PDB file of C-alpha atoms in Angstrom:
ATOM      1  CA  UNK T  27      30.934 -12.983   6.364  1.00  0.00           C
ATOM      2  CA  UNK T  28      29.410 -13.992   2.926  1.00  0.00           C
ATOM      3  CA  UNK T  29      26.909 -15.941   4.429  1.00  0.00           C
ATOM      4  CA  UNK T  30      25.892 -13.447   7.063  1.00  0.00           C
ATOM      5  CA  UNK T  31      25.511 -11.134   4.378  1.00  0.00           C
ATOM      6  CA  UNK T  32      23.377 -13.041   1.991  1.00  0.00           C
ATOM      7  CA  UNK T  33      21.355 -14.422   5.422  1.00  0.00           C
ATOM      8  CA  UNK T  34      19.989 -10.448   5.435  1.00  0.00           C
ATOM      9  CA  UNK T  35      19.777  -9.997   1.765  1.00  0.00           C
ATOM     10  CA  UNK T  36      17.864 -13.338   2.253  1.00  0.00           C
ATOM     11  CA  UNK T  37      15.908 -12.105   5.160  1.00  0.00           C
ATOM     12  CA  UNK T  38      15.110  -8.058   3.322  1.00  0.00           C
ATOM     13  CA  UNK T  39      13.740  -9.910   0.790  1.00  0.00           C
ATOM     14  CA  UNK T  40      11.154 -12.308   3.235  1.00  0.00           C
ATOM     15  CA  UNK T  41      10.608  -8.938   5.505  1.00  0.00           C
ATOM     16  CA  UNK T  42       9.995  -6.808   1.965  1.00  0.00           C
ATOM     17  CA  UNK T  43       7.455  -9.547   0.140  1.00  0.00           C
ATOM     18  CA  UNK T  44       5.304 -10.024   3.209  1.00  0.00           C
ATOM     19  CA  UNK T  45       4.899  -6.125   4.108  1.00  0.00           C
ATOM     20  CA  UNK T  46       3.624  -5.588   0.127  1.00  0.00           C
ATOM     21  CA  UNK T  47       1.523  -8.986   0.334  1.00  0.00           C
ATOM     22  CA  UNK T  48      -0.233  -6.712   3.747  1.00  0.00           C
ATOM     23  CA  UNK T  49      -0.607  -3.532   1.282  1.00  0.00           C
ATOM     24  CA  UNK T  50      -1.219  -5.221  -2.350  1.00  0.00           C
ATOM     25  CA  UNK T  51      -2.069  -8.494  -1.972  1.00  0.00           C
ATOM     26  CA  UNK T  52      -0.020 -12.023  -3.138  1.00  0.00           C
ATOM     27  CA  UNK T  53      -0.728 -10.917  -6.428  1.00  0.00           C
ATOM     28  CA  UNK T  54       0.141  -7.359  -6.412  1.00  0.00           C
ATOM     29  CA  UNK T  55       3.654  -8.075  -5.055  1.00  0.00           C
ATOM     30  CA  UNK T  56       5.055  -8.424  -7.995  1.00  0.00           C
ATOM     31  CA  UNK T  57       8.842  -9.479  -7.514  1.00  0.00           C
ATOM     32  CA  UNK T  58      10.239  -6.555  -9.395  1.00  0.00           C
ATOM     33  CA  UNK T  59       8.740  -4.357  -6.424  1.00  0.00           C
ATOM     34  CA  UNK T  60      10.129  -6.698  -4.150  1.00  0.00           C
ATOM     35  CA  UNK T  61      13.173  -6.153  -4.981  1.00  0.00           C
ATOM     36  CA  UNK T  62      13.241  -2.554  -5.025  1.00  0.00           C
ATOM     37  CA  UNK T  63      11.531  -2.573  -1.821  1.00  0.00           C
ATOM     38  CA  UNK T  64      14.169  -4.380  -0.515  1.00  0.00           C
ATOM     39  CA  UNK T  65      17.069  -2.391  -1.659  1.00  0.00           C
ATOM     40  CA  UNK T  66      18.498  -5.463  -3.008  1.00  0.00           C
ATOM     41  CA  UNK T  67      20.404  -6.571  -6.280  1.00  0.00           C
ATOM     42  CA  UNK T  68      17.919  -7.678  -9.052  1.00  0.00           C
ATOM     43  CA  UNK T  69      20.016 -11.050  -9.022  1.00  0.00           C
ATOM     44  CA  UNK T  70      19.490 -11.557  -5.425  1.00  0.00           C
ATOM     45  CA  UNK T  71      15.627 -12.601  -5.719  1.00  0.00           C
ATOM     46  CA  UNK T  72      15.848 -15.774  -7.742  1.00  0.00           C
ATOM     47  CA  UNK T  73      19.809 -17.071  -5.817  1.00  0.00           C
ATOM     48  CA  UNK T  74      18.449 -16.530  -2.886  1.00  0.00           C
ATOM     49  CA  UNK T  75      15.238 -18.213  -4.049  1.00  0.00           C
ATOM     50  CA  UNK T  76      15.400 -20.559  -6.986  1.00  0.00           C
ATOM     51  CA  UNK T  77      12.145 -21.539  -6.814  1.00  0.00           C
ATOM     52  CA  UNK T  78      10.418 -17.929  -7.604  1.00  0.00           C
ATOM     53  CA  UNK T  79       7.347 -15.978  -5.887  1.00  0.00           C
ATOM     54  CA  UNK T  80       5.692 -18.726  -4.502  1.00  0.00           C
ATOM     55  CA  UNK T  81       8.989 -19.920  -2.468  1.00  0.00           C
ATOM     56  CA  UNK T  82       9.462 -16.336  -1.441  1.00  0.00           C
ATOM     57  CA  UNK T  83       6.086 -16.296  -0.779  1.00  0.00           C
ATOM     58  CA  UNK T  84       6.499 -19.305   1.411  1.00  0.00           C
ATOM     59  CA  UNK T  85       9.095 -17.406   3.414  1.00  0.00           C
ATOM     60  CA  UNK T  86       7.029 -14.154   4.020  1.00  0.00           C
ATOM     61  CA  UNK T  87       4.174 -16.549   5.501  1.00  0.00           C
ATOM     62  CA  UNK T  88       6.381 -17.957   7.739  1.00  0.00           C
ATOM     63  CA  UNK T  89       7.625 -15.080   8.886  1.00  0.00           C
ATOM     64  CA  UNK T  90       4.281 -13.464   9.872  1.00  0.00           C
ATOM     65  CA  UNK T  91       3.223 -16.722  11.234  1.00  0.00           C
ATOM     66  CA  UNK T  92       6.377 -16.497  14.067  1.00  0.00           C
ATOM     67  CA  UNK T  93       5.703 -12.899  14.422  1.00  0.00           C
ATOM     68  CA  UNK T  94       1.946 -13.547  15.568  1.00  0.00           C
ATOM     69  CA  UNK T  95       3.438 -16.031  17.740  1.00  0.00           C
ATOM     70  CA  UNK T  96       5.608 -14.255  19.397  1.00  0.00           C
ATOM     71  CA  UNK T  97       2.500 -11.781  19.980  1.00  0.00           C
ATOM     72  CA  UNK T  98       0.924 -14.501  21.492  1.00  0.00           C
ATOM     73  CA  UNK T  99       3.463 -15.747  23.725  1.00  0.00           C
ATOM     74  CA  UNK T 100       4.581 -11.647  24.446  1.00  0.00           C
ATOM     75  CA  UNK T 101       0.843 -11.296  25.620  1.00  0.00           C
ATOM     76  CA  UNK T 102       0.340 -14.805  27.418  1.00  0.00           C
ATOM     77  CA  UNK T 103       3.968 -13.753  29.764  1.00  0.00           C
ATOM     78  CA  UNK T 104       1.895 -10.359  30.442  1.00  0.00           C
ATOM     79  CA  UNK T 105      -1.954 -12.005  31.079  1.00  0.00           C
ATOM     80  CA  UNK T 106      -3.260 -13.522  34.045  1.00  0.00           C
ATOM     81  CA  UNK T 107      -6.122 -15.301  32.028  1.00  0.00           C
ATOM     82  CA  UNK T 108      -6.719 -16.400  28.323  1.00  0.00           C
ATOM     83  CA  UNK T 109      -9.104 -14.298  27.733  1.00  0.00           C
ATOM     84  CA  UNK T 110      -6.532 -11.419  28.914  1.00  0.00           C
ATOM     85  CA  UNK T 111      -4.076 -12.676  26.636  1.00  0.00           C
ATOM     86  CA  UNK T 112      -6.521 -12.325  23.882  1.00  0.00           C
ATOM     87  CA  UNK T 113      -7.632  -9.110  24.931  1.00  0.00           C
ATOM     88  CA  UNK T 114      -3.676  -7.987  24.404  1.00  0.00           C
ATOM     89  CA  UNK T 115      -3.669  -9.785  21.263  1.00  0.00           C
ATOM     90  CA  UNK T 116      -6.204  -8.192  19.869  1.00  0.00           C
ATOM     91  CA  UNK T 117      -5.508  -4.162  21.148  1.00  0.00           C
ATOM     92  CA  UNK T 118      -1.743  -4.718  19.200  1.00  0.00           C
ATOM     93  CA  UNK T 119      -3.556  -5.898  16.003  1.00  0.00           C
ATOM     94  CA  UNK T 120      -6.364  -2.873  16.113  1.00  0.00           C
ATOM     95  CA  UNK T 121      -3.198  -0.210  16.863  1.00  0.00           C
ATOM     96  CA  UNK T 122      -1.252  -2.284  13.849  1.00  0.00           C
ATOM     97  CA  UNK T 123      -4.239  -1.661  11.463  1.00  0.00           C
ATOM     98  CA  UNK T 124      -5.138   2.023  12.832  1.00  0.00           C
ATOM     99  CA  UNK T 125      -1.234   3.040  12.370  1.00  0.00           C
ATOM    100  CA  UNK T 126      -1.574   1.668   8.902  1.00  0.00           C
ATOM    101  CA  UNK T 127      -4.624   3.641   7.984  1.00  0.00           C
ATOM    102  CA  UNK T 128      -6.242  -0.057   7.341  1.00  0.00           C
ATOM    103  CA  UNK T 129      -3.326  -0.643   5.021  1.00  0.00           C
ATOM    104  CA  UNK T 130      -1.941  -3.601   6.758  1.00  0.00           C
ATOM    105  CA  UNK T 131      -3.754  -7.007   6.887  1.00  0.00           C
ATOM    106  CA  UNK T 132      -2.930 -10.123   7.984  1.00  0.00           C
ATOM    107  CA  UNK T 133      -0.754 -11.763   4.823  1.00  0.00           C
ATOM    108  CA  UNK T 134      -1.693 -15.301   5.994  1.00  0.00           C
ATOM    109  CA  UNK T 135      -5.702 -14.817   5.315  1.00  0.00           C
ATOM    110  CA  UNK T 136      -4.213 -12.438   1.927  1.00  0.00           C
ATOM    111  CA  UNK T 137      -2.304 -15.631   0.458  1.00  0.00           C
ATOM    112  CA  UNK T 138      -4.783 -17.671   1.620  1.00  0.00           C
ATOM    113  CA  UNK T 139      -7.982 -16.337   0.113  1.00  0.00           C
ATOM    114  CA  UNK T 140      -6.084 -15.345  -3.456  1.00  0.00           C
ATOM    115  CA  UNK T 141      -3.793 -18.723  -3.760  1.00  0.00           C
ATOM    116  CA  UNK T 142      -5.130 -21.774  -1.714  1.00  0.00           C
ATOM    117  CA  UNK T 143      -6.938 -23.234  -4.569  1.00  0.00           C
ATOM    118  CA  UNK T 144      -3.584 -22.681  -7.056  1.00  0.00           C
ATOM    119  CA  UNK T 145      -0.639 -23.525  -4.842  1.00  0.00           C
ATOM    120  CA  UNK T 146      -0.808 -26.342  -2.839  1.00  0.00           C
ATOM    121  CA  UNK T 147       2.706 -25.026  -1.591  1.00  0.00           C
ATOM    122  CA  UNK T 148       1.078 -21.799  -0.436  1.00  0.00           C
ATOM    123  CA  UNK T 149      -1.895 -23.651   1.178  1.00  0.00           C
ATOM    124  CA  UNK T 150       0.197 -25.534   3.309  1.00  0.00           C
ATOM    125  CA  UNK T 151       1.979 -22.705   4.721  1.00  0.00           C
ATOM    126  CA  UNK T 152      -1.105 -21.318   5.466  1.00  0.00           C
ATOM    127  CA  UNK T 153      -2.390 -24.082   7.129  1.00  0.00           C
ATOM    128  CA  UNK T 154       0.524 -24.334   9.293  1.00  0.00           C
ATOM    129  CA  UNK T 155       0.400 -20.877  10.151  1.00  0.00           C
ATOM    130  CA  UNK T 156      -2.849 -20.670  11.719  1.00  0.00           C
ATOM    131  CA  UNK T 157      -2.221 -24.588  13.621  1.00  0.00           C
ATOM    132  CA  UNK T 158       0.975 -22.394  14.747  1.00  0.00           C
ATOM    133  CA  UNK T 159      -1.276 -20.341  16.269  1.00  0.00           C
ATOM    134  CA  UNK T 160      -4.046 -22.621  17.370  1.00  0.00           C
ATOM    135  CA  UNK T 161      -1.534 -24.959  19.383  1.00  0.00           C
ATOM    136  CA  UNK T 162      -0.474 -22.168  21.745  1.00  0.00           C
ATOM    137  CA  UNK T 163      -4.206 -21.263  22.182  1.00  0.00           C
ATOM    138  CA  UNK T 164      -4.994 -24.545  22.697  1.00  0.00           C
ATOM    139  CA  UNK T 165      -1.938 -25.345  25.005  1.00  0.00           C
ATOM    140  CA  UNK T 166      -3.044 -22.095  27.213  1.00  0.00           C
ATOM    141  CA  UNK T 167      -6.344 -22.953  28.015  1.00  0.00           C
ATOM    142  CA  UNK T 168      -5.413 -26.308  28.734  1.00  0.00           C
ATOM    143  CA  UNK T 169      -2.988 -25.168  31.305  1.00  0.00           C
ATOM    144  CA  UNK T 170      -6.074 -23.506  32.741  1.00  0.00           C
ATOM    145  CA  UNK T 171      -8.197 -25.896  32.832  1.00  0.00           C
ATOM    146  CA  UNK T 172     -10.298 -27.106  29.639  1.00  0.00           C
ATOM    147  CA  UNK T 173      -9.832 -30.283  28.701  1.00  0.00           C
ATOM    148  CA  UNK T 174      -7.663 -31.015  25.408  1.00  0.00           C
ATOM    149  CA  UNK T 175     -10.403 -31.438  22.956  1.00  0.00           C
ATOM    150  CA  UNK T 176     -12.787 -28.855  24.314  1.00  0.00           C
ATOM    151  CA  UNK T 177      -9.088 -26.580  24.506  1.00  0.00           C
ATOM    152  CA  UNK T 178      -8.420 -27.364  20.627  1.00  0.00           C
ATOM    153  CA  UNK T 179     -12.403 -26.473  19.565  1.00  0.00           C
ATOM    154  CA  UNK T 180     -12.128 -23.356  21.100  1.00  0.00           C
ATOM    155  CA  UNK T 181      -8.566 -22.296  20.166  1.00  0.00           C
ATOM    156  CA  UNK T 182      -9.776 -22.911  16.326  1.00  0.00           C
ATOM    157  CA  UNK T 183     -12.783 -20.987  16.726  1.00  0.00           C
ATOM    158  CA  UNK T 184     -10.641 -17.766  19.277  1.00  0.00           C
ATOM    159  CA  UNK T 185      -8.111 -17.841  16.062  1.00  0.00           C
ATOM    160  CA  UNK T 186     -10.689 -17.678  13.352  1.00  0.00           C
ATOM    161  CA  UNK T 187     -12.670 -15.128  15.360  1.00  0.00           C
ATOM    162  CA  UNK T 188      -9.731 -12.710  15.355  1.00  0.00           C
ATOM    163  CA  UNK T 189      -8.895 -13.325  11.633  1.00  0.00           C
ATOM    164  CA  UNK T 190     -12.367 -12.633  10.832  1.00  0.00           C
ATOM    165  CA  UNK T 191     -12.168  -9.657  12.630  1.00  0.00           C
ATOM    166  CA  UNK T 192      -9.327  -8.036  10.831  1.00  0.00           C
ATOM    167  CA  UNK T 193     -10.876  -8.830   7.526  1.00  0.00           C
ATOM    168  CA  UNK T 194     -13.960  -7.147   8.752  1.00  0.00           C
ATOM    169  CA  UNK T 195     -12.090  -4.102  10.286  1.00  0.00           C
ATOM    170  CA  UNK T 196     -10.110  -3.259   6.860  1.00  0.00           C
ATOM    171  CA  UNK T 197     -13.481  -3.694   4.852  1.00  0.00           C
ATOM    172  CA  UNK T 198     -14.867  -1.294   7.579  1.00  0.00           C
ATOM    173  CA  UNK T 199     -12.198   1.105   8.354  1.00  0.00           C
ATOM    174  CA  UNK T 200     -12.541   0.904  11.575  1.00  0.00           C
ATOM    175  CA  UNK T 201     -11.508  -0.949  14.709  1.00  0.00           C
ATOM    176  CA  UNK T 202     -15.250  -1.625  16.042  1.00  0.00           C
ATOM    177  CA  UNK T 203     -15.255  -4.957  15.103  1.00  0.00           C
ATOM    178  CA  UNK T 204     -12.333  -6.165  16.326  1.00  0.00           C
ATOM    179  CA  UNK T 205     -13.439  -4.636  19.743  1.00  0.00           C
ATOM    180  CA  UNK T 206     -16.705  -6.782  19.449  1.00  0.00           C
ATOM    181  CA  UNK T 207     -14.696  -9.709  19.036  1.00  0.00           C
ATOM    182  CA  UNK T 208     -12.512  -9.058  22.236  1.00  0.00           C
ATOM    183  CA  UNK T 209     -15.980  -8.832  23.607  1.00  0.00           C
ATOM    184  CA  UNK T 210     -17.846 -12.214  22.182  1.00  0.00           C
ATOM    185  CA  UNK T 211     -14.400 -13.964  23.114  1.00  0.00           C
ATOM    186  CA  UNK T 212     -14.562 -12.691  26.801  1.00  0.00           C
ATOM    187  CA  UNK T 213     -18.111 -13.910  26.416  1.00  0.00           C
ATOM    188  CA  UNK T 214     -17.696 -17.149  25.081  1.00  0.00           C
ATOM    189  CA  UNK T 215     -14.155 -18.060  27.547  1.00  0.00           C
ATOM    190  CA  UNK T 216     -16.142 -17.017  30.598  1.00  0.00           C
ATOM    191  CA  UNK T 217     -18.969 -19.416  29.026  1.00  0.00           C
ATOM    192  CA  UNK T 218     -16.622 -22.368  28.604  1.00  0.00           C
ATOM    193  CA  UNK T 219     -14.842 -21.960  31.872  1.00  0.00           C
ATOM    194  CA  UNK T 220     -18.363 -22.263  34.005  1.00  0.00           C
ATOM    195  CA  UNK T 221     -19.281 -25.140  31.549  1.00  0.00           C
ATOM    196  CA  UNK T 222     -15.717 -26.879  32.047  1.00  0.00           C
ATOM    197  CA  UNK T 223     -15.724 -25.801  36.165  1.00  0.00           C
TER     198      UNK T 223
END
């Protein structure tokens, strides 16, 4: 029972950091409001993580890594085609950051562009965040028909697309160019397939 309870203390904590890394940034989540957030007890942070904000940090990555993955693999059960999938992908994310009043961005590009050059910890949770991502990318349009290096190319380039899309669509405040990147990638996947046929 004690462990079940400190596994959601544990887990409020991951869920709280990586929702104010979307609104403030790594460095506005400071861990006081992390706690709070959480609606856990101030000496929860620091047993549950010894090794401070970047550790918890670590965690909240993670978790929004597995959540975009399960997007992915949600859309890819739903999609005929990759570029389908991506099109799904892509609608969720503009109706995430429209809800949010372009509050909400993705925390892996957030802890990426503030801490890669400080914490090689953080880095590296980035990193395998978006190869999280790329792999299943990859994987699909191999099982439809582009060969594994071709497959990986494009998968980097679909996943950067999107992130660069988001970015674009906060600075913006508006959904526009995450539309135009549904578009290009319909573009570009159609391209590939005639090139690969």
């Amino acid at each position: 029972m004690v462990g079940t309870k400190g596994a959601k203390t544990s887990s409020r904590l991951a869920e709280s950091m990586l929702e104010l890394i979307q609104r403030h940034g790594y460095s506005g989540a400071a861990l006081n409001a992390v706690v709070e957030h959480a609606g856990a007890p101030k000496g929860s942070l620091y047993f549950h993580f010894p090794e401070g904000k970047e550790a918890l940090g670590e965690k909240a990555v993670e978790l929004a890594a597995a959540r975009f993955g399960s997007l992915v693999a949600d859309s890819a059960l739903e999609a005929a085609t990759p570029g389908e999938v991506l099109r799904r992908v892509i609608d969720e994310l503009a109706g995430m950051l429209d809800d949010s009043g372009f509050q909400l961005g993705c925390p892996v590009s957030v802890v990426t562009l503030e801490m890669g050059a400080q914490s090689e910890r953080l880095r590296d949770a980035c990193a395998n965040a978006f190869e999280s991502w790329i792999v299943p990318v990859s994987e699909m349009l191999i099982a439809h028909g582009r060969p594994r290096l071709t497959a990986r190319a494009l998968a980097t380039a679909l996943v950067s697309m999107v992130e660069g899309a988001v970015i674009v669509s906060r600075a913006q405040r508006s959904i526009e160019p995450l539309h135009c990147a549904a578009q290009a990638i319909a573009v570009l996947l159609e391209q590939d397939r005639e090139v690969s046929a």
